[in-house]
């Protein structure tokens, strides 16, 4: 059993091993709720509705009650189901783990029966069933993202979201790029917290964090298809030697220096800029934090002015088209790191790392 699982760059934390209720002799107790249903409308059982079913629950419900997000079921080490919920405890303790009579019949929640039967069969075949969870209010988009990418390889996910044929190859490329960059960054940051945790315990400067993170990013980048890119701290020059600038509005041009960037230094016209990272301590003035966020939104826009567009040959006059922007705020007092992810000029994902001083207890919350 692993403390967390990473699925498409999303980090799911371990909740517990699912255990079916057993009698005093250690035999799984099977229930037949369909037999107790007052079937006045003469409904017929759906294909998962015939008994028996087992009962199970999330034991440490106080830690998860009322939490929305995406959950993952593993049978041994195989991912078998991805689902979303508004309350993880309700979903398992009332839905999957305690099948109601009505849900066995057509018109009822057949998925509850299907998942209960799958868990029962796995346990009866001496497999361990592990539940992992990603806490997030953005559960619909996260579930959709995962199912579109790998849903056909997950045994019990019958309904895969339908997406329109990608006429815009650039849009598809950008989505894949963002996923790659998140995975690279999070792996580097995890390594940073493991290898250089003493730096955080000593409450080092933002510049020192940048330097340490740069080294970790270089190690990861060099093992990927992006190995020809460079990781630079406070790099402020464009491909032609000019100072980097951004266009904040139709008239406001300002010089730009990011804390940490991954880019091609002007050698790759298709995708010069990959990641822009702004690092701040939580004690910094709010205006400085807000300016960093504005900068990341501007840097990740596909056009610097809403008119210029990528033509495959020329660089933009002002910096734009970063694949991913990351706002990284360290709170030493709370032992937390706030991460905000930007793409196409908008904030699309937010998460908090807690217990950063103790990597064995590190938790990711979205």
Short mmCIF file of C-alpha atoms in Angstrom, two decimals:
data_model
loop_
_atom_site.label_atom_id
_atom_site.label_comp_id
_atom_site.label_asym_id
_atom_site.label_seq_id
_atom_site.Cartn_x
_atom_site.Cartn_y
_atom_site.Cartn_z
CA UNK A 1 0.00 0.00 0.00
CA UNK A 2 1.31 3.45 -0.96
CA UNK A 3 0.51 6.64 0.95
CA UNK A 4 -0.54 8.33 -2.28
CA UNK A 5 -1.11 7.56 -5.95
CA UNK A 6 -0.44 9.93 -8.84
CA UNK A 7 -2.90 9.80 -11.72
CA UNK A 8 -2.19 12.15 -14.64
CA UNK A 9 -0.32 14.47 -12.30
CA UNK A 10 -3.17 14.55 -9.74
CA UNK A 11 -2.13 13.31 -6.32
CA UNK A 12 -4.63 11.04 -4.52
CA UNK A 13 -4.07 10.36 -0.81
CA UNK A 14 -4.69 6.99 0.79
CA UNK A 15 -7.94 6.72 2.77
CA UNK A 16 -8.05 3.07 3.85
CA UNK A 17 -8.31 -0.53 2.79
CA UNK A 18 -11.96 -1.45 2.18
CA UNK A 19 -13.01 -4.30 4.48
CA UNK A 20 -16.28 -6.19 4.04
CA UNK A 21 -18.25 -6.91 7.23
CA UNK A 22 -17.75 -10.47 8.51
CA UNK A 23 -19.42 -12.69 11.05
CA UNK A 24 -17.79 -14.11 14.19
CA UNK A 25 -16.23 -16.91 12.13
CA UNK A 26 -14.64 -14.53 9.64
CA UNK A 27 -17.09 -15.16 6.81
CA UNK A 28 -18.27 -12.20 4.72
CA UNK A 29 -21.86 -11.30 5.53
CA UNK A 30 -23.95 -11.13 2.37
CA UNK A 31 -27.15 -9.12 2.14
CA UNK A 32 -30.08 -9.45 -0.26
CA UNK A 33 -31.83 -6.05 -0.10
CA UNK A 34 -33.84 -6.64 -3.29
CA UNK A 35 -35.91 -9.24 -1.42
CA UNK A 36 -37.15 -6.61 1.04
CA UNK A 37 -38.35 -4.11 -1.57
CA UNK A 38 -42.11 -3.51 -1.81
CA UNK A 39 -42.23 -3.71 -5.59
CA UNK A 40 -45.70 -2.23 -6.17
CA UNK A 41 -44.76 -1.02 -9.67
CA UNK A 42 -43.56 -4.47 -10.73
CA UNK A 43 -40.09 -3.20 -11.59
CA UNK A 44 -37.50 -5.66 -12.80
CA UNK A 45 -33.98 -6.07 -11.48
CA UNK A 46 -31.24 -4.39 -13.49
CA UNK A 47 -28.22 -6.48 -14.48
CA UNK A 48 -26.34 -5.74 -11.22
CA UNK A 49 -29.41 -5.98 -8.96
CA UNK A 50 -29.39 -9.62 -7.90
CA UNK A 51 -27.80 -10.32 -4.49
CA UNK A 52 -25.76 -10.78 -2.55
CA UNK A 53 -24.03 -7.63 -1.56
CA UNK A 54 -21.51 -6.87 1.16
CA UNK A 55 -21.35 -3.97 3.58
CA UNK A 56 -18.38 -1.72 4.21
CA UNK A 57 -17.65 1.84 5.28
CA UNK A 58 -15.01 4.51 5.68
CA UNK A 59 -13.88 4.07 9.27
CA UNK A 60 -12.22 7.44 9.89
CA UNK A 61 -15.28 9.30 8.60
CA UNK A 62 -14.63 12.39 10.74
CA UNK A 63 -11.55 13.18 8.63
CA UNK A 64 -13.45 13.01 5.35
CA UNK A 65 -17.11 13.82 6.11
CA UNK A 66 -18.51 16.47 3.79
CA UNK A 67 -15.45 16.54 1.54
CA UNK A 68 -16.01 16.71 -2.21
CA UNK A 69 -13.58 15.35 -4.75
CA UNK A 70 -12.50 12.45 -6.93
CA UNK A 71 -11.85 8.96 -5.60
CA UNK A 72 -9.92 6.00 -6.99
CA UNK A 73 -10.38 2.31 -6.21
CA UNK A 74 -7.41 0.00 -6.57
CA UNK A 75 -7.61 -3.79 -6.43
CA UNK A 76 -4.10 -4.67 -5.29
CA UNK A 77 -2.07 -2.37 -7.56
CA UNK A 78 -4.60 -2.12 -10.42
CA UNK A 79 -6.72 1.02 -10.85
CA UNK A 80 -10.27 -0.27 -11.27
CA UNK A 81 -12.58 2.72 -10.87
CA UNK A 82 -12.56 6.53 -10.87
CA UNK A 83 -15.53 8.48 -9.55
CA UNK A 84 -16.54 11.92 -8.30
CA UNK A 85 -18.62 12.90 -5.27
CA UNK A 86 -19.85 15.82 -3.21
CA UNK A 87 -19.33 13.85 0.01
CA UNK A 88 -16.92 10.90 0.04
CA UNK A 89 -18.33 9.47 3.29
CA UNK A 90 -21.91 9.53 1.99
CA UNK A 91 -20.82 7.93 -1.26
CA UNK A 92 -19.17 4.95 0.45
CA UNK A 93 -20.97 4.57 3.77
CA UNK A 94 -24.48 5.08 2.37
CA UNK A 95 -24.14 4.50 -1.39
CA UNK A 96 -21.66 1.78 -2.26
CA UNK A 97 -21.30 0.23 1.18
CA UNK A 98 -24.98 -0.16 2.08
CA UNK A 99 -27.13 -1.06 -0.94
CA UNK A 100 -30.72 0.12 -0.64
CA UNK A 101 -33.50 -2.19 -1.93
CA UNK A 102 -34.73 0.30 -4.55
CA UNK A 103 -31.31 0.62 -6.16
CA UNK A 104 -31.41 -3.04 -7.20
CA UNK A 105 -34.20 -2.34 -9.67
CA UNK A 106 -34.34 -0.50 -12.97
CA UNK A 107 -34.45 3.22 -12.32
CA UNK A 108 -32.26 2.80 -9.23
CA UNK A 109 -28.58 3.63 -8.91
CA UNK A 110 -27.08 0.63 -10.68
CA UNK A 111 -23.53 1.92 -10.26
CA UNK A 112 -23.82 1.43 -6.50
CA UNK A 113 -24.64 -2.23 -7.06
CA UNK A 114 -21.94 -2.67 -9.70
CA UNK A 115 -19.16 -1.27 -7.51
CA UNK A 116 -20.34 -3.19 -4.44
CA UNK A 117 -20.30 -6.45 -6.41
CA UNK A 118 -16.86 -5.68 -7.85
CA UNK A 119 -15.44 -5.02 -4.37
CA UNK A 120 -17.08 -8.17 -2.99
CA UNK A 121 -15.66 -10.31 -5.82
CA UNK A 122 -12.19 -8.86 -5.34
CA UNK A 123 -12.16 -9.55 -1.59
CA UNK A 124 -13.50 -13.07 -2.12
CA UNK A 125 -10.60 -13.64 -4.52
CA UNK A 126 -8.10 -12.57 -1.84
CA UNK A 127 -7.41 -9.18 -3.41
CA UNK A 128 -6.92 -6.06 -1.31
CA UNK A 129 -9.16 -3.10 -2.14
CA UNK A 130 -7.63 0.33 -1.50
CA UNK A 131 -9.45 3.66 -1.55
CA UNK A 132 -7.62 6.87 -2.53
CA UNK A 133 -9.08 10.37 -2.60
CA UNK A 134 -8.32 13.79 -4.07
CA UNK A 135 -10.18 16.52 -2.20
CA UNK A 136 -11.35 19.22 -4.62
CA UNK A 137 -14.43 21.28 -5.49
CA UNK A 138 -13.24 20.99 -9.10
CA UNK A 139 -14.19 17.30 -9.11
CA UNK A 140 -16.20 17.27 -12.35
CA UNK A 141 -13.35 18.64 -14.47
CA UNK A 142 -10.74 16.44 -12.80
CA UNK A 143 -12.79 13.26 -13.26
CA UNK A 144 -13.49 14.20 -16.88
CA UNK A 145 -9.81 14.90 -17.54
CA UNK A 146 -8.76 11.51 -16.17
CA UNK A 147 -11.50 9.53 -17.91
CA UNK A 148 -10.89 11.17 -21.28
CA UNK A 149 -7.20 10.30 -21.02
CA UNK A 150 -7.22 6.78 -19.53
CA UNK A 151 -10.86 5.85 -18.88
CA UNK A 152 -10.91 3.09 -21.48
CA UNK A 153 -8.20 1.26 -19.55
CA UNK A 154 -10.15 1.35 -16.24
CA UNK A 155 -12.28 -1.78 -15.95
CA UNK A 156 -15.38 -0.51 -14.16
CA UNK A 157 -15.70 2.92 -15.79
CA UNK A 158 -18.28 2.16 -18.46
CA UNK A 159 -19.18 5.75 -19.38
CA UNK A 160 -16.32 7.71 -20.89
CA UNK A 161 -16.90 11.43 -21.59
CA UNK A 162 -17.36 12.15 -25.28
CA UNK A 163 -15.20 14.91 -26.72
CA UNK A 164 -15.56 16.47 -30.12
CA UNK A 165 -12.99 15.65 -32.72
CA UNK A 166 -9.99 17.92 -32.23
CA UNK A 167 -10.05 20.25 -35.20
CA UNK A 168 -7.75 22.57 -33.32
CA UNK A 169 -4.47 20.68 -33.02
CA UNK A 170 -2.93 23.60 -31.15
CA UNK A 171 -5.53 23.27 -28.38
CA UNK A 172 -4.80 19.55 -28.05
CA UNK A 173 -1.05 20.25 -27.99
CA UNK A 174 -1.46 22.88 -25.26
CA UNK A 175 -3.46 20.51 -23.05
CA UNK A 176 -0.83 17.80 -23.34
CA UNK A 177 1.90 20.35 -22.65
CA UNK A 178 0.19 21.58 -19.49
CA UNK A 179 -0.19 18.01 -18.17
CA UNK A 180 3.49 17.32 -18.87
CA UNK A 181 4.60 20.51 -17.12
CA UNK A 182 2.49 19.82 -14.02
CA UNK A 183 3.97 16.34 -13.74
CA UNK A 184 7.55 17.64 -14.13
CA UNK A 185 7.05 20.45 -11.64
CA UNK A 186 5.34 18.34 -8.98
CA UNK A 187 8.00 15.64 -9.19
CA UNK A 188 10.73 18.27 -8.83
CA UNK A 189 8.95 19.94 -5.92
CA UNK A 190 8.42 16.59 -4.17
CA UNK A 191 12.15 15.90 -4.55
CA UNK A 192 12.94 19.37 -3.22
CA UNK A 193 10.89 18.76 -0.08
CA UNK A 194 12.57 15.38 0.44
CA UNK A 195 16.17 16.31 -0.36
CA UNK A 196 16.33 19.90 0.88
CA UNK A 197 13.77 20.06 3.68
CA UNK A 198 16.40 21.63 5.95
CA UNK A 199 16.26 24.76 3.79
CA UNK A 200 12.58 25.18 4.58
CA UNK A 201 13.11 24.42 8.25
CA UNK A 202 15.67 27.22 8.31
CA UNK A 203 13.13 29.56 6.66
CA UNK A 204 15.42 30.47 3.79
CA UNK A 205 14.89 33.27 1.27
CA UNK A 206 12.76 33.11 -1.84
CA UNK A 207 15.88 33.29 -3.99
CA UNK A 208 17.37 30.24 -2.26
CA UNK A 209 14.15 28.30 -2.86
CA UNK A 210 14.37 29.28 -6.54
CA UNK A 211 17.92 28.01 -6.81
CA UNK A 212 17.18 24.70 -5.10
CA UNK A 213 14.04 24.15 -7.17
CA UNK A 214 15.97 24.99 -10.35
CA UNK A 215 18.42 22.15 -9.65
CA UNK A 216 15.59 19.67 -9.09
CA UNK A 217 13.80 20.80 -12.27
CA UNK A 218 17.00 20.37 -14.29
CA UNK A 219 17.34 16.77 -13.10
CA UNK A 220 13.78 15.93 -14.14
CA UNK A 221 13.85 17.86 -17.44
CA UNK A 222 17.03 16.11 -18.55
CA UNK A 223 15.23 12.76 -18.43
CA UNK A 224 12.33 13.90 -20.64
CA UNK A 225 11.64 14.96 -24.21
CA UNK A 226 12.18 18.55 -23.01
CA UNK A 227 15.86 17.97 -22.24
CA UNK A 228 16.95 20.73 -24.66
CA UNK A 229 15.22 23.39 -22.58
CA UNK A 230 16.90 25.51 -19.90
CA UNK A 231 15.87 26.31 -16.33
CA UNK A 232 16.88 29.85 -15.39
CA UNK A 233 16.49 32.07 -12.33
CA UNK A 234 15.49 35.71 -12.91
CA UNK A 235 16.20 35.56 -16.64
CA UNK A 236 15.18 38.83 -18.30
CA UNK A 237 16.42 38.67 -21.89
CA UNK A 238 14.56 37.80 -25.07
CA UNK A 239 15.94 35.74 -27.94
CA UNK A 240 17.38 38.90 -29.57
CA UNK A 241 19.03 40.20 -26.39
CA UNK A 242 16.29 42.71 -25.63
CA UNK A 243 14.75 43.02 -22.18
CA UNK A 244 11.68 40.77 -21.83
CA UNK A 245 8.43 42.74 -21.68
CA UNK A 246 4.75 42.01 -21.25
CA UNK A 247 1.73 44.00 -22.36
CA UNK A 248 -0.59 44.41 -19.38
CA UNK A 249 -3.21 46.31 -21.37
CA UNK A 250 -3.44 48.08 -24.71
CA UNK A 251 -0.87 50.71 -23.68
CA UNK A 252 1.02 49.45 -20.62
CA UNK A 253 4.32 47.75 -21.53
CA UNK A 254 6.49 46.71 -18.57
CA UNK A 255 9.77 44.87 -18.17
CA UNK A 256 9.40 41.33 -16.89
CA UNK A 257 11.68 39.18 -14.75
CA UNK A 258 10.24 35.92 -13.45
CA UNK A 259 11.66 34.18 -10.40
CA UNK A 260 12.16 30.93 -12.30
CA UNK A 261 11.45 29.88 -15.88
CA UNK A 262 11.91 26.91 -18.17
CA UNK A 263 12.42 28.00 -21.79
CA UNK A 264 14.43 27.34 -24.93
CA UNK A 265 16.28 30.68 -24.82
CA UNK A 266 14.84 31.44 -28.23
CA UNK A 267 15.90 28.24 -30.00
CA UNK A 268 12.43 26.67 -30.28
CA UNK A 269 9.99 28.82 -32.24
CA UNK A 270 7.06 26.44 -31.80
CA UNK A 271 7.23 26.54 -27.99
CA UNK A 272 9.88 28.85 -26.60
CA UNK A 273 8.40 29.07 -23.09
CA UNK A 274 7.30 26.14 -20.92
CA UNK A 275 6.96 27.15 -17.25
CA UNK A 276 6.99 30.47 -15.37
CA UNK A 277 7.16 30.30 -11.56
CA UNK A 278 6.71 33.13 -9.06
CA UNK A 279 7.72 32.32 -5.47
CA UNK A 280 6.57 34.32 -2.48
CA UNK A 281 6.65 34.05 1.29
CA UNK A 282 3.23 34.38 2.89
CA UNK A 283 4.48 37.41 4.85
CA UNK A 284 4.96 39.47 1.71
CA UNK A 285 2.57 42.40 1.05
CA UNK A 286 -0.66 41.43 -0.67
CA UNK A 287 0.04 43.83 -3.56
CA UNK A 288 3.23 41.94 -4.42
CA UNK A 289 1.33 38.64 -4.42
CA UNK A 290 -1.42 40.07 -6.62
CA UNK A 291 1.15 41.46 -9.07
CA UNK A 292 2.73 38.01 -9.38
CA UNK A 293 -0.66 36.51 -10.19
CA UNK A 294 -1.38 39.16 -12.82
CA UNK A 295 2.02 38.48 -14.35
CA UNK A 296 1.34 34.74 -14.60
CA UNK A 297 -2.03 35.33 -16.24
CA UNK A 298 -0.37 37.60 -18.79
CA UNK A 299 2.54 35.24 -19.46
CA UNK A 300 0.27 32.25 -20.15
CA UNK A 301 -2.04 34.00 -22.60
CA UNK A 302 -1.87 32.68 -26.17
CA UNK A 303 -1.61 36.22 -27.52
CA UNK A 304 0.00 39.26 -25.91
CA UNK A 305 -2.63 41.64 -27.32
CA UNK A 306 -5.54 39.47 -28.43
CA UNK A 307 -4.55 40.02 -32.07
CA UNK A 308 -1.14 38.41 -32.57
CA UNK A 309 -1.27 34.65 -33.05
CA UNK A 310 1.39 31.99 -33.35
CA UNK A 311 2.38 31.42 -37.01
CA UNK A 312 5.16 28.87 -36.53
CA UNK A 313 7.85 31.29 -37.70
CA UNK A 314 8.02 34.46 -35.62
CA UNK A 315 8.29 35.30 -31.94
CA UNK A 316 5.76 37.68 -30.35
CA UNK A 317 6.78 41.27 -29.63
CA UNK A 318 5.94 40.80 -25.94
CA UNK A 319 6.26 37.61 -23.90
CA UNK A 320 3.30 35.20 -23.89
CA UNK A 321 2.45 31.52 -24.61
CA UNK A 322 4.00 30.01 -21.50
CA UNK A 323 2.58 26.52 -21.21
CA UNK A 324 2.11 26.77 -17.45
CA UNK A 325 2.31 29.48 -14.81
CA UNK A 326 2.81 28.56 -11.15
CA UNK A 327 2.29 30.78 -8.12
CA UNK A 328 4.22 29.26 -5.20
CA UNK A 329 3.57 30.73 -1.73
CA UNK A 330 5.39 29.38 1.33
CA UNK A 331 3.88 29.75 4.80
CA UNK A 332 6.58 28.72 7.27
CA UNK A 333 4.40 29.26 10.33
CA UNK A 334 1.66 26.89 9.13
CA UNK A 335 4.16 24.58 7.38
CA UNK A 336 2.21 24.91 4.14
CA UNK A 337 2.80 25.68 0.47
CA UNK A 338 0.02 27.18 -1.65
CA UNK A 339 0.24 26.29 -5.35
CA UNK A 340 -1.81 27.98 -8.05
CA UNK A 341 -1.68 26.82 -11.68
CA UNK A 342 -2.33 29.18 -14.62
CA UNK A 343 -2.87 28.42 -18.29
CA UNK A 344 -4.35 30.43 -21.16
CA UNK A 345 -4.52 33.48 -18.94
CA UNK A 346 -6.66 31.95 -16.17
CA UNK A 347 -6.25 30.22 -12.83
CA UNK A 348 -7.45 26.65 -13.40
CA UNK A 349 -6.18 24.69 -10.41
CA UNK A 350 -5.24 25.39 -6.81
CA UNK A 351 -3.81 23.11 -4.14
CA UNK A 352 -2.21 23.31 -0.71
CA UNK A 353 0.63 21.15 0.57
CA UNK A 354 0.48 20.72 4.35
CA UNK A 355 3.00 19.25 6.80
CA UNK A 356 5.84 20.26 4.48
CA UNK A 357 8.42 19.84 7.27
CA UNK A 358 7.56 16.14 7.55
CA UNK A 359 7.51 14.52 4.08
CA UNK A 360 6.11 11.26 5.46
CA UNK A 361 2.98 13.15 6.51
CA UNK A 362 2.86 15.50 3.50
CA UNK A 363 -0.72 15.90 2.23
CA UNK A 364 -1.96 17.54 -0.99
CA UNK A 365 -5.38 19.24 -0.82
CA UNK A 366 -7.08 20.85 -3.79
#
